[in-house]
Coordinates of N, CA and C in Angstrom, one line a residue:
X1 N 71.7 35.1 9.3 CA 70.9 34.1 8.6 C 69.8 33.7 9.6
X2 N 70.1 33.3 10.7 CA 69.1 33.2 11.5 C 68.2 34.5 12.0
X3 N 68.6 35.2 12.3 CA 68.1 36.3 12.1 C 66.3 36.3 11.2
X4 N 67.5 36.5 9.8 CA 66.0 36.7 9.1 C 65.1 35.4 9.2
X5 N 65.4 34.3 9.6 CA 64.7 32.7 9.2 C 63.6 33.5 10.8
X6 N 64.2 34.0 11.9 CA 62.9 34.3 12.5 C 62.0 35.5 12.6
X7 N 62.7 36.5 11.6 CA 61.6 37.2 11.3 C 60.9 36.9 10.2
X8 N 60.9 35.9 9.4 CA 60.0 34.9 8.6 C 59.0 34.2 9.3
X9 N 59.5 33.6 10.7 CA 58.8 33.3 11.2 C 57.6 34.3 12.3
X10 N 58.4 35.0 13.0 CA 57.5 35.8 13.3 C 56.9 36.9 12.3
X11 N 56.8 36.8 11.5 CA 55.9 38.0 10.1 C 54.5 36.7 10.1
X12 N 55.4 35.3 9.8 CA 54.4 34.5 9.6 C 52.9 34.2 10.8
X13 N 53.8 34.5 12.0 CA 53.0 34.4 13.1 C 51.3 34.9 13.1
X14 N 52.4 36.5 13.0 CA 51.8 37.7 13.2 C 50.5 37.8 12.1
X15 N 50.6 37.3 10.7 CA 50.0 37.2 9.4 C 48.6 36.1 9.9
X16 N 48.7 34.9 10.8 CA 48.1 34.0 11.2 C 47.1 35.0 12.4
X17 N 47.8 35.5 13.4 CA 46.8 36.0 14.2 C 45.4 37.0 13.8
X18 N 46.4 38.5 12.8 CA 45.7 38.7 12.1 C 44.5 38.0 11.2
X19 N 44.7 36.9 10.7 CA 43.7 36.3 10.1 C 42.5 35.5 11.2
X20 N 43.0 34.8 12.7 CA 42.1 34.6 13.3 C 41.2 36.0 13.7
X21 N 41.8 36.7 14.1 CA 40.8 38.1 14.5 C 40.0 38.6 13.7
X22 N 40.7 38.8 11.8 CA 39.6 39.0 11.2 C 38.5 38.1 11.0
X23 N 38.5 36.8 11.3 CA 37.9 35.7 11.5 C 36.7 35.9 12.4
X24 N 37.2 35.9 13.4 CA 36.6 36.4 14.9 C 35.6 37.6 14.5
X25 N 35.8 38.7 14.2 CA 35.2 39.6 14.0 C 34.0 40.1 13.3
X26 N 34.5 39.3 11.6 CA 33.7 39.0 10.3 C 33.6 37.7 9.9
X27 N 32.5 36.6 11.0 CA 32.6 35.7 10.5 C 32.3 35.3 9.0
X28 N 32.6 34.4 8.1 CA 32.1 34.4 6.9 C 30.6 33.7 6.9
X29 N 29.4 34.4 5.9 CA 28.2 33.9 6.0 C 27.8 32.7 5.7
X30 N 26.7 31.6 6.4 CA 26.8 30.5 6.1 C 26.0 30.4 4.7
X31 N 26.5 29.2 3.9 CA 25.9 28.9 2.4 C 24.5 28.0 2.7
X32 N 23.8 28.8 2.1 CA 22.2 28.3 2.1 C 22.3 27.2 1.1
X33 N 21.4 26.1 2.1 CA 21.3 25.1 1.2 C 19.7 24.7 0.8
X34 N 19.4 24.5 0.2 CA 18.0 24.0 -0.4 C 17.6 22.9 0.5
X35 N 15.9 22.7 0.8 CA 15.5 22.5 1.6 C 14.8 20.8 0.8
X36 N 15.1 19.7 1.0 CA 14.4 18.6 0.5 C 13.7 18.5 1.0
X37 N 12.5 18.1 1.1 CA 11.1 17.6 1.0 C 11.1 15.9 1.2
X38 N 10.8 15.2 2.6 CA 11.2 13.7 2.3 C 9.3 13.5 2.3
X39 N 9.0 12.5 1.4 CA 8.2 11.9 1.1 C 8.5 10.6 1.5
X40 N 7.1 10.1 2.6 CA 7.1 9.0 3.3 C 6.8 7.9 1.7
X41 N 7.7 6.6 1.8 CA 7.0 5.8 0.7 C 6.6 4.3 1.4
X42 N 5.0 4.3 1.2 CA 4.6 2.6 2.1 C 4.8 1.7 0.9
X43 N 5.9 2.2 -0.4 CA 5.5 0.9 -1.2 C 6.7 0.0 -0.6
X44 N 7.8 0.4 0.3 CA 8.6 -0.6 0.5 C 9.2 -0.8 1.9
X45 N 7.8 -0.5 2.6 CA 7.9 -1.0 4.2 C 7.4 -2.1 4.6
X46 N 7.8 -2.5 5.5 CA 7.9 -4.4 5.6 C 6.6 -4.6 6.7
X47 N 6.2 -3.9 7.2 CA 5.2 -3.9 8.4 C 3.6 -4.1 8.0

C-alpha cells in the first residue's frame, strides 16, 4: 500500500517537472492587449 501511495507520488513529481521544463523551454506567448489613447481633459482640472 505504501508502496503504490509513493509511486503516486513520485509519477506526480515527475509529471510537475516535466511541465516546468516544458515551460522553460516553450514559453507561452504573451496576449496582446489594445493600446488606449488617454486624452488630457482641462474641463475638470482645478488649477
Amino acid at each position: 500500500m505504501i508502496r503504490v501511495f509513493l509511486f503516486v507520488i513520485a509519477a506526480g513529481l515527475l509529471l510537475m517537472a516535466v511541465g516546468v521544463v516544458m515551460l522553460g523551454a516553450f514559453p507561452p506567448a504573451p496576449h496582446p492587449h489594445a493600446v488606449e489613447k488617454v486624452v488630457p481633459n482641462d474641463r475638470f482640472s482645478t488649477h
